[in-house]
Amino acid sequence: MKLYGFTASPNTWKVRALAAHLKIPLDYQLIDLTKGAQFAPDYLALNPTGRTPTLVDGDFTLWESCAIMQYIASKQPTPLWPDDARSRADITRWQAWVLAHWGAQACGPLTFENLVKKFVNLGAPDQTAVAKAIECFNKEAKMLDAHLGKHKYLVNDTLTIADFTVAAPLFHAQGAGMPVASYANVRGWFERVSSLPCWSETAPQMQAAA
Ligand SMILES: N[C@@H](CCC(=O)N[C@@H](CS)C(=O)NCC(=O)O)C(=O)O
């Protein structure tokens, strides 16, 4: 299987980490977003949204990182994607929450304003956008922290692809100014998930623009 992605993006990193954890080889090709490679005609033919990541498995092409994770995890039996309807719906629920709220309204805007802009010289963070994202982060993190106060992992108290999905944006927490310090259960859970070797095996090398 071939994965096209941008290494520093949590959306690519979580897919690569999952495949590494499952020992499923991926032929990885960088799509350099800083050079506009996502808009090259060959890439747009695979992913007309002009975003990363994209998976190609023979004649099957798939974009949207959470769908890619479910597909990769379906390649072989694994407790990370249990074969029962309730577990799969529960995992999908957390992935939908990331797409609609945790990523889109909280971690994503903070990463863009405080980190990405610095790396690609896009100017100062928009403080109105930062304040709004911090407010969203605290609202969602409070709910997540309460859940993790009762559970070791997000679904069935066992590691699943839900943990990979929710944890991925937090790898940029420090640089992006995400206020994780107040959420002890989130921090404890993130330590458990992030200590899996698959994350460091697939980690980006980050260097800010001068
Ligand atoms: N919902 C999509 C989001 C993909 C996405 O926004 N990817 C970003 C990198 S994090 C991207 O490729 N952006 C390029 C652009 O918007 O031009 C997914 O989960 O795959």
PDB file of C-alpha atoms and ligand atoms in Angstrom:
ATOM      1  CA  MET A   1       0.000   0.000   0.000  1.00  0.00           C
ATOM      2  CA  LYS A   2       1.189   3.495  -0.776  1.00  0.00           C
ATOM      3  CA  LEU A   3       0.566   6.473   1.495  1.00  0.00           C
ATOM      4  CA  TYR A   4       0.934  10.040   0.314  1.00  0.00           C
ATOM      5  CA  GLY A   5       1.263  12.433   3.232  1.00  0.00           C
ATOM      6  CA  PHE A   6       2.862  15.385   4.948  1.00  0.00           C
ATOM      7  CA  THR A   7       5.049  14.011   7.721  1.00  0.00           C
ATOM      8  CA  ALA A   8       4.483  16.710  10.365  1.00  0.00           C
ATOM      9  CA  SER A   9       0.704  16.657  10.011  1.00  0.00           C
ATOM     10  CA  PRO A  10      -1.102  14.702  12.751  1.00  0.00           C
ATOM     11  CA  ASN A  11      -3.445  13.382  10.044  1.00  0.00           C
ATOM     12  CA  THR A  12      -0.532  11.669   8.303  1.00  0.00           C
ATOM     13  CA  TRP A  13       1.417  10.835  11.460  1.00  0.00           C
ATOM     14  CA  LYS A  14      -1.441   8.901  13.089  1.00  0.00           C
ATOM     15  CA  VAL A  15      -1.912   6.780   9.945  1.00  0.00           C
ATOM     16  CA  ARG A  16       1.802   5.997   9.712  1.00  0.00           C
ATOM     17  CA  ALA A  17       2.026   5.281  13.457  1.00  0.00           C
ATOM     18  CA  LEU A  18      -0.932   2.905  13.257  1.00  0.00           C
ATOM     19  CA  ALA A  19       0.561   1.008  10.313  1.00  0.00           C
ATOM     20  CA  ALA A  20       3.925   0.812  12.115  1.00  0.00           C
ATOM     21  CA  HIS A  21       2.202  -0.476  15.268  1.00  0.00           C
ATOM     22  CA  LEU A  22       0.408  -3.152  13.237  1.00  0.00           C
ATOM     23  CA  LYS A  23       3.628  -3.957  11.323  1.00  0.00           C
ATOM     24  CA  ILE A  24       1.851  -3.231   8.045  1.00  0.00           C
ATOM     25  CA  PRO A  25       4.386  -1.781   5.578  1.00  0.00           C
ATOM     26  CA  LEU A  26       3.468   1.448   3.817  1.00  0.00           C
ATOM     27  CA  ASP A  27       5.336   2.794   0.844  1.00  0.00           C
ATOM     28  CA  TYR A  28       5.436   6.443   1.977  1.00  0.00           C
ATOM     29  CA  GLN A  29       5.666   9.426  -0.326  1.00  0.00           C
ATOM     30  CA  LEU A  30       5.951  12.974   0.963  1.00  0.00           C
ATOM     31  CA  ILE A  31       3.554  15.544  -0.457  1.00  0.00           C
ATOM     32  CA  ASP A  32       5.270  18.771   0.528  1.00  0.00           C
ATOM     33  CA  LEU A  33       2.468  21.150   1.504  1.00  0.00           C
ATOM     34  CA  THR A  34       4.977  23.988   1.921  1.00  0.00           C
ATOM     35  CA  LYS A  35       5.693  23.721  -1.816  1.00  0.00           C
ATOM     36  CA  GLY A  36       2.066  23.319  -2.946  1.00  0.00           C
ATOM     37  CA  ALA A  37       2.575  19.657  -3.979  1.00  0.00           C
ATOM     38  CA  GLN A  38      -1.026  18.911  -2.931  1.00  0.00           C
ATOM     39  CA  PHE A  39      -2.192  20.884  -5.993  1.00  0.00           C
ATOM     40  CA  ALA A  40      -0.084  19.026  -8.565  1.00  0.00           C
ATOM     41  CA  PRO A  41      -2.413  17.485 -11.211  1.00  0.00           C
ATOM     42  CA  ASP A  42      -1.131  13.929 -10.524  1.00  0.00           C
ATOM     43  CA  TYR A  43      -1.917  14.272  -6.826  1.00  0.00           C
ATOM     44  CA  LEU A  44      -5.304  15.963  -7.415  1.00  0.00           C
ATOM     45  CA  ALA A  45      -6.214  12.988  -9.597  1.00  0.00           C
ATOM     46  CA  LEU A  46      -5.847  10.822  -6.472  1.00  0.00           C
ATOM     47  CA  ASN A  47      -7.294  13.301  -3.998  1.00  0.00           C
ATOM     48  CA  PRO A  48      -9.434  16.047  -5.519  1.00  0.00           C
ATOM     49  CA  THR A  49      -9.652  17.810  -2.130  1.00  0.00           C
ATOM     50  CA  GLY A  50      -5.962  18.745  -2.416  1.00  0.00           C
ATOM     51  CA  ARG A  51      -5.292  17.544   1.116  1.00  0.00           C
ATOM     52  CA  THR A  52      -3.204  14.846   2.756  1.00  0.00           C
ATOM     53  CA  PRO A  53      -3.101  11.934   3.486  1.00  0.00           C
ATOM     54  CA  THR A  54      -4.193   9.650   0.641  1.00  0.00           C
ATOM     55  CA  LEU A  55      -3.878   5.855   0.535  1.00  0.00           C
ATOM     56  CA  VAL A  56      -3.592   3.786  -2.642  1.00  0.00           C
ATOM     57  CA  ASP A  57      -4.065   0.029  -2.399  1.00  0.00           C
ATOM     58  CA  GLY A  58      -3.968  -1.461  -5.898  1.00  0.00           C
ATOM     59  CA  ASP A  59      -6.896   0.049  -7.778  1.00  0.00           C
ATOM     60  CA  PHE A  60      -8.473   1.449  -4.588  1.00  0.00           C
ATOM     61  CA  THR A  61      -7.793   5.049  -3.606  1.00  0.00           C
ATOM     62  CA  LEU A  62      -8.925   6.443  -0.256  1.00  0.00           C
ATOM     63  CA  TRP A  63      -8.660   9.894   1.321  1.00  0.00           C
ATOM     64  CA  GLU A  64      -9.730  11.134   4.794  1.00  0.00           C
ATOM     65  CA  SER A  65      -7.374   9.964   7.506  1.00  0.00           C
ATOM     66  CA  CYS A  66      -9.953   8.276   9.760  1.00  0.00           C
ATOM     67  CA  ALA A  67     -11.328   6.210   6.878  1.00  0.00           C
ATOM     68  CA  ILE A  68      -7.741   5.268   6.006  1.00  0.00           C
ATOM     69  CA  MET A  69      -7.126   4.138   9.608  1.00  0.00           C
ATOM     70  CA  GLN A  70     -10.228   1.951   9.608  1.00  0.00           C
ATOM     71  CA  TYR A  71      -9.188   0.437   6.277  1.00  0.00           C
ATOM     72  CA  ILE A  72      -5.618  -0.305   7.367  1.00  0.00           C
ATOM     73  CA  ALA A  73      -6.825  -1.784  10.669  1.00  0.00           C
ATOM     74  CA  SER A  74      -9.264  -3.998   8.736  1.00  0.00           C
ATOM     75  CA  LYS A  75      -6.406  -5.670   6.876  1.00  0.00           C
ATOM     76  CA  GLN A  76      -5.863  -8.194   9.670  1.00  0.00           C
ATOM     77  CA  PRO A  77      -7.679  -9.034  12.912  1.00  0.00           C
ATOM     78  CA  THR A  78      -6.612  -6.600  15.635  1.00  0.00           C
ATOM     79  CA  PRO A  79      -7.994  -5.456  19.007  1.00  0.00           C
ATOM     80  CA  LEU A  80      -7.343  -1.918  17.765  1.00  0.00           C
ATOM     81  CA  TRP A  81     -10.422  -2.252  15.506  1.00  0.00           C
ATOM     82  CA  PRO A  82     -12.563  -4.977  17.103  1.00  0.00           C
ATOM     83  CA  ASP A  83     -14.934  -6.894  14.878  1.00  0.00           C
ATOM     84  CA  ASP A  84     -18.184  -5.942  16.591  1.00  0.00           C
ATOM     85  CA  ALA A  85     -20.690  -3.250  15.702  1.00  0.00           C
ATOM     86  CA  ARG A  86     -20.759  -1.460  19.077  1.00  0.00           C
ATOM     87  CA  SER A  87     -16.987  -1.132  19.394  1.00  0.00           C
ATOM     88  CA  ARG A  88     -16.708   0.094  15.817  1.00  0.00           C
ATOM     89  CA  ALA A  89     -19.502   2.634  16.307  1.00  0.00           C
ATOM     90  CA  ASP A  90     -17.884   3.802  19.557  1.00  0.00           C
ATOM     91  CA  ILE A  91     -14.504   4.253  17.824  1.00  0.00           C
ATOM     92  CA  THR A  92     -16.148   6.036  14.896  1.00  0.00           C
ATOM     93  CA  ARG A  93     -17.929   8.309  17.384  1.00  0.00           C
ATOM     94  CA  TRP A  94     -14.546   9.482  18.772  1.00  0.00           C
ATOM     95  CA  GLN A  95     -13.162   9.919  15.277  1.00  0.00           C
ATOM     96  CA  ALA A  96     -16.221  11.991  14.284  1.00  0.00           C
ATOM     97  CA  TRP A  97     -15.731  14.106  17.417  1.00  0.00           C
ATOM     98  CA  VAL A  98     -12.137  14.766  16.408  1.00  0.00           C
ATOM     99  CA  LEU A  99     -13.169  15.792  12.885  1.00  0.00           C
ATOM    100  CA  ALA A 100     -15.995  18.064  14.066  1.00  0.00           C
ATOM    101  CA  HIS A 101     -14.672  19.491  17.346  1.00  0.00           C
ATOM    102  CA  TRP A 102     -11.362  18.394  18.911  1.00  0.00           C
ATOM    103  CA  GLY A 103      -9.361  18.770  15.700  1.00  0.00           C
ATOM    104  CA  ALA A 104     -11.420  21.261  13.701  1.00  0.00           C
ATOM    105  CA  GLN A 105     -12.262  23.779  16.431  1.00  0.00           C
ATOM    106  CA  ALA A 106      -9.581  23.325  19.097  1.00  0.00           C
ATOM    107  CA  CYS A 107      -6.249  21.630  18.294  1.00  0.00           C
ATOM    108  CA  GLY A 108      -6.223  22.422  14.560  1.00  0.00           C
ATOM    109  CA  PRO A 109      -6.644  26.216  14.805  1.00  0.00           C
ATOM    110  CA  LEU A 110      -4.112  26.412  17.670  1.00  0.00           C
ATOM    111  CA  THR A 111      -1.603  24.397  15.639  1.00  0.00           C
ATOM    112  CA  PHE A 112      -2.153  26.614  12.613  1.00  0.00           C
ATOM    113  CA  GLU A 113      -2.008  29.956  14.442  1.00  0.00           C
ATOM    114  CA  ASN A 114       0.839  29.233  16.868  1.00  0.00           C
ATOM    115  CA  LEU A 115       2.966  26.690  14.996  1.00  0.00           C
ATOM    116  CA  VAL A 116       2.317  26.389  11.249  1.00  0.00           C
ATOM    117  CA  LYS A 117       2.361  30.162  10.687  1.00  0.00           C
ATOM    118  CA  LYS A 118       5.790  30.345  12.326  1.00  0.00           C
ATOM    119  CA  PHE A 119       7.147  27.435  10.260  1.00  0.00           C
ATOM    120  CA  VAL A 120       6.032  28.828   6.911  1.00  0.00           C
ATOM    121  CA  ASN A 121       6.400  32.543   7.658  1.00  0.00           C
ATOM    122  CA  LEU A 122       2.708  33.430   7.523  1.00  0.00           C
ATOM    123  CA  GLY A 123       2.918  36.191  10.104  1.00  0.00           C
ATOM    124  CA  ALA A 124       1.708  36.585  13.668  1.00  0.00           C
ATOM    125  CA  PRO A 125      -1.061  34.452  15.201  1.00  0.00           C
ATOM    126  CA  ASP A 126      -4.560  35.899  14.948  1.00  0.00           C
ATOM    127  CA  GLN A 127      -5.295  36.404  18.648  1.00  0.00           C
ATOM    128  CA  THR A 128      -9.078  36.333  18.156  1.00  0.00           C
ATOM    129  CA  ALA A 129      -8.801  32.905  16.498  1.00  0.00           C
ATOM    130  CA  VAL A 130      -6.424  31.721  19.245  1.00  0.00           C
ATOM    131  CA  ALA A 131      -8.796  32.830  22.038  1.00  0.00           C
ATOM    132  CA  LYS A 132     -11.751  31.092  20.356  1.00  0.00           C
ATOM    133  CA  ALA A 133      -9.741  27.880  19.885  1.00  0.00           C
ATOM    134  CA  ILE A 134      -8.570  27.942  23.531  1.00  0.00           C
ATOM    135  CA  GLU A 135     -12.186  28.234  24.646  1.00  0.00           C
ATOM    136  CA  CYS A 136     -13.149  25.265  22.437  1.00  0.00           C
ATOM    137  CA  PHE A 137     -10.127  23.294  23.646  1.00  0.00           C
ATOM    138  CA  ASN A 138     -11.085  23.745  27.297  1.00  0.00           C
ATOM    139  CA  LYS A 139     -14.702  22.775  26.642  1.00  0.00           C
ATOM    140  CA  GLU A 140     -13.752  19.569  24.808  1.00  0.00           C
ATOM    141  CA  ALA A 141     -10.767  18.711  27.056  1.00  0.00           C
ATOM    142  CA  LYS A 142     -12.996  18.900  30.139  1.00  0.00           C
ATOM    143  CA  MET A 143     -15.285  16.238  28.666  1.00  0.00           C
ATOM    144  CA  LEU A 144     -12.305  14.117  27.545  1.00  0.00           C
ATOM    145  CA  ASP A 145     -10.646  14.411  30.951  1.00  0.00           C
ATOM    146  CA  ALA A 146     -13.815  13.267  32.739  1.00  0.00           C
ATOM    147  CA  HIS A 147     -14.069  10.241  30.420  1.00  0.00           C
ATOM    148  CA  LEU A 148     -10.414   9.350  30.957  1.00  0.00           C
ATOM    149  CA  GLY A 149     -10.885   9.689  34.706  1.00  0.00           C
ATOM    150  CA  LYS A 150     -13.056   6.565  34.465  1.00  0.00           C
ATOM    151  CA  HIS A 151     -11.316   4.718  31.626  1.00  0.00           C
ATOM    152  CA  LYS A 152      -7.723   3.769  30.859  1.00  0.00           C
ATOM    153  CA  TYR A 153      -8.372   4.121  27.103  1.00  0.00           C
ATOM    154  CA  LEU A 154     -11.229   5.700  25.137  1.00  0.00           C
ATOM    155  CA  VAL A 155     -13.114   2.563  24.055  1.00  0.00           C
ATOM    156  CA  ASN A 156     -13.527  -0.724  25.970  1.00  0.00           C
ATOM    157  CA  ASP A 157     -10.645   0.286  28.323  1.00  0.00           C
ATOM    158  CA  THR A 158      -8.252  -1.056  25.723  1.00  0.00           C
ATOM    159  CA  LEU A 159      -6.046   0.584  23.083  1.00  0.00           C
ATOM    160  CA  THR A 160      -7.920   1.179  19.809  1.00  0.00           C
ATOM    161  CA  ILE A 161      -7.609   3.412  16.788  1.00  0.00           C
ATOM    162  CA  ALA A 162      -9.759   5.927  18.688  1.00  0.00           C
ATOM    163  CA  ASP A 163      -6.752   6.591  20.952  1.00  0.00           C
ATOM    164  CA  PHE A 164      -4.480   7.078  17.938  1.00  0.00           C
ATOM    165  CA  THR A 165      -6.969   9.543  16.435  1.00  0.00           C
ATOM    166  CA  VAL A 166      -7.597  11.645  19.545  1.00  0.00           C
ATOM    167  CA  ALA A 167      -3.957  11.644  20.694  1.00  0.00           C
ATOM    168  CA  ALA A 168      -2.363  12.646  17.370  1.00  0.00           C
ATOM    169  CA  PRO A 169      -3.054  16.421  17.532  1.00  0.00           C
ATOM    170  CA  LEU A 170      -1.633  16.554  21.080  1.00  0.00           C
ATOM    171  CA  PHE A 171       1.886  15.799  19.851  1.00  0.00           C
ATOM    172  CA  HIS A 172       2.015  19.494  18.903  1.00  0.00           C
ATOM    173  CA  ALA A 173       0.481  20.634  22.227  1.00  0.00           C
ATOM    174  CA  GLN A 174       3.552  22.464  23.466  1.00  0.00           C
ATOM    175  CA  GLY A 175       4.419  24.365  20.284  1.00  0.00           C
ATOM    176  CA  ALA A 176       0.769  25.098  19.568  1.00  0.00           C
ATOM    177  CA  GLY A 177       0.023  26.390  23.065  1.00  0.00           C
ATOM    178  CA  MET A 178      -2.685  23.859  23.904  1.00  0.00           C
ATOM    179  CA  PRO A 179      -3.591  24.210  27.597  1.00  0.00           C
ATOM    180  CA  VAL A 180      -3.232  20.504  28.460  1.00  0.00           C
ATOM    181  CA  ALA A 181      -1.601  21.152  31.839  1.00  0.00           C
ATOM    182  CA  SER A 182      -4.969  21.467  33.599  1.00  0.00           C
ATOM    183  CA  TYR A 183      -6.133  18.038  32.441  1.00  0.00           C
ATOM    184  CA  ALA A 184      -4.302  15.373  34.456  1.00  0.00           C
ATOM    185  CA  ASN A 185      -6.265  12.403  33.096  1.00  0.00           C
ATOM    186  CA  VAL A 186      -5.656  13.511  29.509  1.00  0.00           C
ATOM    187  CA  ARG A 187      -1.942  13.903  30.268  1.00  0.00           C
ATOM    188  CA  GLY A 188      -1.698  10.439  31.880  1.00  0.00           C
ATOM    189  CA  TRP A 189      -3.518   8.794  28.975  1.00  0.00           C
ATOM    190  CA  PHE A 190      -1.428  10.711  26.419  1.00  0.00           C
ATOM    191  CA  GLU A 191       1.743   9.463  28.125  1.00  0.00           C
ATOM    192  CA  ARG A 192       0.503   5.879  27.776  1.00  0.00           C
ATOM    193  CA  VAL A 193      -0.438   6.274  24.103  1.00  0.00           C
ATOM    194  CA  SER A 194       2.550   8.385  23.043  1.00  0.00           C
ATOM    195  CA  SER A 195       5.050   5.980  24.631  1.00  0.00           C
ATOM    196  CA  LEU A 196       4.217   3.382  21.953  1.00  0.00           C
ATOM    197  CA  PRO A 197       7.379   3.076  19.812  1.00  0.00           C
ATOM    198  CA  CYS A 198       5.369   3.479  16.581  1.00  0.00           C
ATOM    199  CA  TRP A 199       5.084   7.249  17.148  1.00  0.00           C
ATOM    200  CA  SER A 200       8.824   7.877  17.401  1.00  0.00           C
ATOM    201  CA  GLU A 201       9.428   5.469  14.504  1.00  0.00           C
ATOM    202  CA  THR A 202       7.291   7.710  12.265  1.00  0.00           C
ATOM    203  CA  ALA A 203       7.960  11.109  13.874  1.00  0.00           C
ATOM    204  CA  PRO A 204       8.578  14.240  11.812  1.00  0.00           C
ATOM    205  CA  GLN A 205      11.813  16.219  12.051  1.00  0.00           C
ATOM    206  CA  MET A 206      10.676  19.766  12.724  1.00  0.00           C
ATOM    207  CA  GLN A 207      12.596  22.930  11.943  1.00  0.00           C
ATOM    208  CA  ALA A 208      11.101  26.427  12.130  1.00  0.00           C
ATOM    209  CA  ALA A 209      11.595  28.928   9.338  1.00  0.00           C
ATOM    210  CA  ALA A 210      14.244  31.501  10.256  1.00  0.00           C
TER     211      ALA A 210
HETATM  212  N1  LIG B   1     -10.249  15.625   7.270  1.00  0.00           N
HETATM  213  C1  LIG B   1      -9.020  15.448   6.541  1.00  0.00           C
HETATM  214  C2  LIG B   1      -8.147  16.646   6.770  1.00  0.00           C
HETATM  215  C3  LIG B   1      -6.947  16.633   5.864  1.00  0.00           C
HETATM  216  C4  LIG B   1      -6.175  17.942   5.951  1.00  0.00           C
HETATM  217  O1  LIG B   1      -6.742  19.017   6.243  1.00  0.00           O
HETATM  218  N2  LIG B   1      -4.882  17.821   5.666  1.00  0.00           N
HETATM  219  C5  LIG B   1      -4.045  18.994   5.698  1.00  0.00           C
HETATM  220  C6  LIG B   1      -2.775  18.693   6.473  1.00  0.00           C
HETATM  221  S1  LIG B   1      -3.175  18.501   8.193  1.00  0.00           S
HETATM  222  C7  LIG B   1      -3.664  19.365   4.281  1.00  0.00           C
HETATM  223  O2  LIG B   1      -3.276  18.521   3.508  1.00  0.00           O
HETATM  224  N3  LIG B   1      -3.774  20.654   3.938  1.00  0.00           N
HETATM  225  C8  LIG B   1      -3.344  21.144   2.670  1.00  0.00           C
HETATM  226  C9  LIG B   1      -4.186  22.276   2.180  1.00  0.00           C
HETATM  227  O3  LIG B   1      -5.263  22.531   2.779  1.00  0.00           O
HETATM  228  O4  LIG B   1      -3.799  22.900   1.185  1.00  0.00           O
HETATM  229  C10 LIG B   1      -8.330  14.143   7.000  1.00  0.00           C
HETATM  230  O5  LIG B   1      -8.538  13.775   8.160  1.00  0.00           O
HETATM  231  O6  LIG B   1      -7.642  13.497   6.200  1.00  0.00           O
END
